[in-house]
XYZ file of C-alpha atoms in Angstrom:
475
model
C 6.248 90.090 61.025
C 6.012 86.434 61.519
C 6.976 84.162 58.606
C 5.236 80.854 58.509
C 7.335 78.163 56.885
C 5.445 75.799 54.624
C 6.770 72.257 54.816
C 8.016 70.893 51.515
C 5.819 68.234 49.952
C 7.517 65.067 48.833
C 7.785 64.615 45.098
C 5.019 62.369 43.751
C 6.049 58.835 42.909
C 6.110 58.013 39.216
C 3.037 56.297 37.880
C 3.387 52.538 37.930
C 2.493 50.760 34.765
C -0.731 48.821 35.126
C -0.358 45.105 35.509
C -1.980 43.520 32.547
C -1.267 40.694 30.197
C 2.451 40.209 29.876
C 3.498 42.268 32.902
C 5.211 39.462 34.784
C 8.032 41.583 36.004
C 9.851 44.297 34.054
C 12.990 43.321 32.242
C 12.459 39.572 32.474
C 14.869 38.016 29.964
C 13.171 36.551 26.910
C 14.786 33.098 27.264
C 13.173 32.571 30.682
C 9.599 32.031 29.443
C 10.981 30.008 26.543
C 12.875 27.722 28.916
C 9.773 27.368 31.073
C 7.713 26.267 28.067
C 10.492 23.879 27.086
C 10.136 22.146 30.468
C 6.343 22.327 30.774
C 4.427 23.256 27.656
C 2.518 26.501 28.184
C 4.423 27.519 31.341
C 6.109 30.390 29.501
C 2.764 31.684 28.296
C 1.494 31.528 31.872
C 4.494 33.598 32.996
C 3.581 36.083 30.278
C 0.027 36.265 31.689
C -1.555 34.614 28.624
C -3.731 31.971 30.249
C -5.580 30.983 27.073
C -2.422 30.209 25.169
C -0.987 28.446 28.211
C -4.037 26.175 28.390
C -3.805 25.460 24.663
C -0.189 24.299 24.769
C -0.544 22.551 28.109
C -3.409 20.460 26.682
C -0.978 18.865 24.227
C 1.554 18.246 26.983
C -1.008 16.750 29.344
C -2.502 14.605 26.586
C 0.902 13.170 25.725
C 1.709 12.337 29.351
C -1.725 10.835 30.046
C -1.536 8.772 26.864
C 1.850 7.362 27.872
C 0.753 6.572 31.440
C -2.595 5.094 30.398
C -1.024 2.715 27.880
C 1.871 1.731 30.141
C 2.254 -0.258 33.331
C 3.832 2.247 35.675
C 2.181 0.916 38.846
C 3.297 -2.692 38.683
C 5.591 -2.408 41.688
C 8.559 -3.922 39.901
C 11.747 -2.765 38.270
C 10.894 -0.596 35.283
C 11.735 -1.962 31.839
C 10.591 -0.387 28.553
C 9.390 -3.741 27.242
C 7.142 -4.624 30.188
C 6.241 -1.248 31.669
C 6.597 1.307 28.896
C 3.588 2.994 27.373
C 2.833 3.838 23.779
C 5.817 6.143 23.279
C 8.456 4.521 25.504
C 7.746 0.961 24.376
C 7.325 2.113 20.779
C 10.753 3.743 20.628
C 12.294 0.786 22.476
C 10.835 -1.616 19.911
C 12.013 0.549 17.025
C 15.610 0.494 18.259
C 15.802 -3.130 19.457
C 13.191 -4.935 17.291
C 12.494 -7.111 20.318
C 14.537 -9.179 22.723
C 12.411 -12.247 23.436
C 11.605 -14.581 20.525
C 8.458 -16.660 20.522
C 8.786 -20.439 20.772
C 6.515 -23.244 19.694
C 5.024 -25.132 22.648
C 2.335 -27.733 23.121
C -0.257 -24.976 23.392
C 1.059 -22.908 20.493
C 3.466 -19.989 20.266
C 4.662 -18.617 23.581
C 4.566 -14.957 24.511
C 7.273 -12.931 22.858
C 8.087 -10.051 20.550
C 7.048 -9.606 16.932
C 9.800 -7.512 15.364
C 7.727 -6.217 12.450
C 4.861 -5.151 14.717
C 7.355 -3.440 17.014
C 8.892 -1.615 14.052
C 5.489 -0.419 12.826
C 4.381 0.692 16.300
C 7.727 2.393 16.832
C 7.367 4.352 13.608
C 3.864 5.448 14.583
C 5.156 6.584 17.977
C 8.128 8.364 16.372
C 5.980 10.222 13.824
C 3.455 11.178 16.502
C 6.264 12.590 18.645
C 7.619 14.433 15.596
C 4.252 16.144 15.099
C 4.035 16.938 18.813
C 7.574 18.342 18.643
C 6.287 20.951 16.189
C 3.786 22.110 18.817
C 6.537 22.080 21.471
C 8.826 24.258 19.337
C 5.886 26.562 18.630
C 5.249 26.921 22.374
C 8.899 27.691 23.186
C 9.377 30.205 20.379
C 6.078 31.943 21.073
C 6.857 32.429 24.784
C 10.356 33.791 24.130
C 9.339 35.990 21.206
C 6.372 37.512 23.043
C 8.552 38.362 26.073
C 11.156 39.916 23.749
C 8.464 42.099 22.171
C 7.340 43.270 25.614
C 10.899 44.131 26.586
C 11.294 46.477 23.612
C 8.094 48.336 24.477
C 5.415 46.684 22.383
C 1.987 46.481 23.930
C 0.540 43.327 25.473
C -1.713 40.993 23.509
C -4.491 38.849 24.915
C -4.805 35.180 24.034
C -8.078 35.772 22.235
C -6.553 38.454 20.041
C -3.597 36.172 19.273
C -5.814 33.278 18.170
C -7.979 35.585 16.038
C -4.879 36.972 14.369
C -3.547 33.439 13.885
C -6.826 32.296 12.326
C -6.857 35.170 9.855
C -3.176 35.079 8.949
C -2.575 31.338 8.831
C -5.962 30.008 7.771
C -4.512 28.202 4.755
C -2.021 26.288 6.927
C -4.704 25.460 9.499
C -6.955 24.084 6.762
C -4.102 22.041 5.296
C -2.945 20.599 8.624
C -5.449 17.663 8.732
C -4.327 16.646 5.265
C -0.700 16.909 6.345
C -1.315 14.645 9.332
C -3.111 12.138 7.106
C -0.233 12.301 4.603
C 2.298 11.562 7.340
C 0.581 8.380 8.462
C -0.730 7.182 5.088
C 2.269 7.976 2.858
C 5.366 8.827 4.897
C 4.884 5.923 7.320
C 4.913 3.156 4.636
C 7.910 4.772 2.917
C 9.898 4.889 6.155
C 8.882 1.308 6.944
C 10.220 0.127 3.579
C 13.464 2.031 4.095
C 14.005 0.458 7.517
C 13.298 -3.064 6.220
C 16.214 -2.598 3.806
C 18.557 -2.529 6.817
C 17.249 -5.754 8.431
C 17.451 -9.503 7.817
C 13.693 -9.813 7.257
C 13.314 -12.640 4.732
C 11.850 -16.118 4.318
C 14.579 -17.647 6.489
C 13.950 -15.245 9.358
C 10.226 -14.599 9.618
C 8.433 -13.313 12.715
C 6.719 -14.026 14.998
C 8.805 -17.160 15.562
C 12.100 -15.403 14.841
C 13.367 -11.965 15.725
C 14.423 -9.584 12.966
C 17.804 -7.908 13.440
C 19.432 -4.756 12.161
C 22.194 -5.661 9.676
C 23.304 -2.238 8.436
C 24.307 -2.133 4.760
C 24.679 -5.889 4.391
C 21.726 -6.136 1.975
C 23.164 -3.379 -0.215
C 26.461 -5.253 -0.291
C 24.580 -8.372 -1.415
C 23.092 -6.548 -4.391
C 26.238 -4.737 -5.478
C 28.972 -7.177 -4.434
C 27.622 -10.700 -5.051
C 28.172 -11.423 -8.793
C 24.872 -13.220 -9.435
C 22.824 -10.463 -7.807
C 24.862 -7.738 -9.493
C 24.412 -9.307 -12.938
C 20.674 -9.582 -12.400
C 20.362 -6.022 -11.165
C 22.418 -4.496 -13.987
C 20.666 -6.529 -16.674
C 17.209 -5.596 -15.433
C 18.215 -1.961 -14.912
C 19.457 -1.618 -18.509
C 16.292 -3.209 -19.899
C 14.126 -1.024 -17.647
C 15.793 2.136 -18.943
C 15.518 0.960 -22.571
C 11.888 0.018 -22.024
C 11.031 3.367 -20.401
C 12.666 5.375 -23.213
C 11.186 3.352 -26.078
C 7.735 3.104 -24.497
C 7.626 6.875 -23.973
C 9.033 7.827 -27.377
C 6.792 5.467 -29.374
C 3.560 6.467 -27.634
C 4.380 10.177 -27.906
C 5.406 9.955 -31.558
C 2.296 7.984 -32.525
C 0.034 10.331 -30.576
C 1.651 13.414 -32.139
C 1.361 11.980 -35.653
C -2.304 11.062 -35.279
C -3.158 14.392 -33.650
C -1.553 16.302 -36.544
C -3.344 14.163 -39.130
C -6.713 14.576 -37.426
C -6.164 18.352 -37.208
C -5.784 18.501 -40.998
C -8.735 20.032 -42.823
C -8.586 17.293 -45.444
C -9.712 14.643 -42.932
C -13.461 14.070 -42.977
C -15.383 13.379 -39.730
C -12.433 14.046 -37.404
C -14.581 13.585 -34.276
C -15.490 10.076 -35.335
C -11.861 9.192 -35.914
C -10.870 10.628 -32.533
C -13.536 8.550 -30.816
C -12.305 5.405 -32.555
C -8.674 6.017 -31.618
C -9.608 6.719 -28.002
C -11.146 3.256 -27.570
C -7.848 1.560 -26.541
C -7.538 4.118 -23.764
C -11.100 3.483 -22.593
C -10.548 -0.248 -22.091
C -8.780 -1.141 -18.797
C -5.098 -1.828 -19.421
C -5.184 -5.124 -17.525
C -8.006 -6.417 -19.714
C -6.158 -5.403 -22.880
C -2.928 -7.017 -21.655
C -4.713 -10.305 -20.926
C -6.404 -10.259 -24.353
C -3.082 -9.705 -26.119
C -1.534 -12.437 -23.990
C -4.125 -14.878 -25.307
C -3.668 -13.678 -28.883
C 0.113 -14.166 -28.753
C -0.044 -17.465 -26.904
C 2.567 -19.685 -28.543
C 0.514 -22.877 -28.316
C -3.081 -21.766 -28.832
C -2.913 -18.109 -29.905
C -4.374 -17.019 -33.267
C -1.354 -14.870 -34.189
C 1.071 -17.799 -34.222
C -1.465 -19.953 -36.092
C -2.014 -17.235 -38.713
C 1.745 -16.947 -39.330
C 1.900 -20.679 -39.958
C -1.173 -20.621 -42.216
C 0.189 -17.888 -44.487
C 3.597 -19.527 -44.631
C 5.604 -16.851 -42.864
C 6.828 -19.386 -40.287
C 7.179 -23.141 -40.380
C 6.089 -23.629 -36.784
C 4.359 -21.730 -34.057
C 6.222 -18.818 -32.475
C 6.459 -18.958 -28.683
C 6.476 -15.237 -28.075
C 6.691 -15.201 -24.295
C 8.363 -18.491 -23.419
C 11.317 -18.913 -25.813
C 14.486 -18.193 -23.745
C 16.645 -18.163 -26.879
C 14.708 -15.194 -28.352
C 13.841 -12.836 -25.461
C 13.546 -9.867 -27.819
C 10.322 -11.313 -29.234
C 8.608 -10.854 -25.898
C 10.122 -7.405 -25.506
C 8.910 -6.311 -28.948
C 5.375 -7.533 -28.265
C 5.375 -5.730 -24.917
C 6.376 -2.485 -26.630
C 3.645 -2.907 -29.255
C 0.997 -3.554 -26.627
C 2.155 -0.542 -24.638
C 1.997 1.539 -27.840
C -1.603 0.414 -28.342
C -2.493 1.386 -24.794
C -0.547 4.657 -24.591
C -0.874 6.576 -27.867
C -4.489 7.788 -27.256
C -3.340 9.821 -24.247
C -0.797 11.811 -26.220
C -3.158 12.066 -29.201
C -5.794 13.746 -27.027
C -3.202 15.902 -25.276
C -1.495 17.130 -28.442
C -4.863 17.603 -30.144
C -5.861 20.057 -27.442
C -2.608 21.975 -27.872
C -3.002 22.136 -31.672
C -6.508 23.544 -31.317
C -5.079 26.539 -29.450
C -2.358 27.434 -31.977
C -3.502 30.554 -33.891
C -4.018 30.054 -37.636
C -2.139 33.296 -38.224
C 1.129 31.507 -37.440
C 0.631 29.078 -40.320
C -0.674 31.791 -42.678
C 2.429 33.874 -42.056
C 4.622 30.820 -42.645
C 2.860 30.044 -45.936
C 3.307 33.647 -47.086
C 7.022 33.295 -46.378
C 7.092 30.180 -48.549
C 7.257 27.522 -45.822
C 6.030 24.077 -46.790
C 3.992 21.664 -44.676
C 7.043 19.959 -43.199
C 8.673 23.268 -42.331
C 5.479 24.472 -40.648
C 5.363 21.255 -38.664
C 9.029 21.481 -37.678
C 9.300 25.185 -36.794
C 5.770 25.950 -35.519
C 3.923 22.846 -34.405
C 6.715 20.886 -32.746
C 8.196 23.749 -30.632
C 4.788 24.834 -29.314
C 3.669 21.280 -28.569
C 7.014 20.349 -27.066
C 7.008 23.265 -24.667
C 3.545 22.353 -23.406
C 3.800 18.583 -23.094
C 7.424 18.148 -21.941
C 6.486 17.837 -18.237
C 3.911 15.183 -19.132
C 6.456 13.331 -21.267
C 8.734 13.161 -18.225
C 5.866 11.903 -16.074
C 5.090 9.334 -18.759
C 8.705 8.172 -18.603
C 8.360 7.745 -14.830
C 5.127 5.811 -15.342
C 6.704 3.511 -17.908
C 9.739 2.983 -15.681
C 7.341 1.515 -13.112
C 4.820 0.074 -15.585
C 3.960 -3.027 -13.617
C 0.662 -3.906 -15.300
C 1.717 -4.355 -18.926
C 4.773 -6.500 -18.174
C 3.321 -8.626 -15.413
C -0.056 -9.381 -16.987
C 1.325 -9.772 -20.523
C 4.589 -11.704 -20.112
C 4.880 -12.314 -16.343
C 8.515 -11.336 -16.812
C 9.198 -14.231 -19.185
C 10.893 -15.857 -20.895
C 13.052 -17.378 -18.172
C 16.655 -16.274 -17.893
C 19.045 -18.741 -16.278
C 21.551 -15.958 -15.557
C 19.094 -13.989 -13.424
C 18.081 -14.437 -9.794
C 14.288 -14.737 -9.482
C 13.712 -12.738 -12.705
C 12.971 -13.186 -16.403
C 14.171 -11.429 -19.532
C 11.311 -8.881 -19.669
C 11.139 -8.140 -15.948
C 11.397 -4.507 -14.971
C 12.791 -3.429 -11.645
C 9.278 -3.070 -10.266
C 8.156 -6.546 -11.372
C 11.371 -8.041 -10.021
C 10.650 -6.278 -6.755
C 7.192 -7.861 -6.745
C 8.639 -11.325 -7.285
C 11.269 -10.860 -4.595
C 8.700 -9.874 -1.987
C 5.449 -11.652 -2.831
C 6.737 -14.813 -4.516
C 10.049 -15.390 -2.739
C 9.546 -13.420 0.506
C 12.941 -11.714 0.291
C 11.577 -8.589 1.906
C 14.951 -7.080 2.756
C 16.292 -7.362 -0.807
C 12.975 -6.066 -2.149
C 13.237 -3.051 0.130
C 16.720 -2.330 -1.213
C 15.365 -2.475 -4.749
C 12.555 -0.067 -3.871
C 15.136 2.410 -2.601
C 17.174 2.042 -5.791
C 14.066 2.635 -7.916
C 13.163 5.691 -5.859
C 16.631 7.204 -6.234
C 16.830 6.574 -9.986
C 13.330 7.784 -10.820
C 13.543 10.730 -8.448
C 16.887 11.908 -9.805
C 15.785 11.637 -13.447
C 12.483 13.394 -12.769
C 13.967 16.281 -10.785
C 16.791 16.915 -13.247
C 14.546 16.925 -16.294
C 11.680 18.855 -14.751
C 14.055 21.575 -13.578
C 15.345 21.935 -17.128
C 11.929 22.502 -18.695
C 10.648 26.027 -19.223
C 7.077 24.991 -18.385
C 8.068 24.054 -14.827
C 10.272 27.131 -14.296
C 7.383 29.401 -15.260
C 4.992 27.929 -12.671
């Protein structure tokens, strides 16, 4: 019997995984695509076989490079210098760091070509903030490429670019909708703040004005001027103390008057409460500047009717110079507080009135049954409820009064004069002194220092007090 041997068949090769999105080689380390995207935006996504995402990120990269080349002079055939050949980003950052190297000179035909330090600083900040926003996209590209490769390496399925963008749209729609506002905020709010901060570290003042002169970085020299030179220190401390006193008294008086009137108008014994509310809201309806100018005319020491009336009734022997008598600066301060009271109490009256309308009558009925009088009801029911609701607004009112430029400037113009102060009067607040330093005396560097001091003081007081209020903690 013949046995026929059957040849053994080779074992079938294991099925190879289909090459689809993300199959750029099994076991590719996750940092490799991330490093590729760090060098060329979108390159990591291309390695991961996500062409749509690669094109999206590469568009930002290409736009940045084209923008720099188009605004520069890279084909001049000369030695490259950031000042002469750099584009928007290179020349912008160079100008931000150097503030220029070639001053402009007066010639027979006008100012020669040169650098304007302030323009260079502004352009440099714009370039820096633009690069900061682009850096967010760059980080996004790098992290996305590395994270996606890491997910593939642990066995997760591939994801197309279209699916990724649909998932991104659904999951991050709120951030996408807010992003245009964020970009606008950066260039409309953050940019001026940063510009003011940088000016505080320069010698930008009336003795060193561009474009004829170059502005230089001076470090903390301006801060030393404020806090080390006796005349500047005395002015700063005097105005700071008055500003704090003004802010506290202006806030307390307006709140107390508004609370008192709101409680009185909420009483059932008051007839026609709506009419009274409308009358008391009139000071709030008139623009504050108009009211300040009217009161300034009324309290004019030479022609004002108030001083004349005091003489006519025999209360004074001569006219009172409310805003110009350097020997009695508290007269001007008292008038300023009264005018601010007139302008500010309607706000708190309306605010507290709304809170009182929402207090249940059962609270007061229970208090009356327990034998509580009107004052006790006010102290233990009305005040705690009102205080808890309006405390955040009281703090914001303090911040407003700390920087209340309009009332002081249009009523007293900072007067009366104070011979011990530098460029300031006895009623000047920090903000009005800042205005005089910059607009009237062109001491932009000192004014910038003062703006930083105001920001630190107001910010610290606001944050500390708001964090202590229950109304803010419950938000």
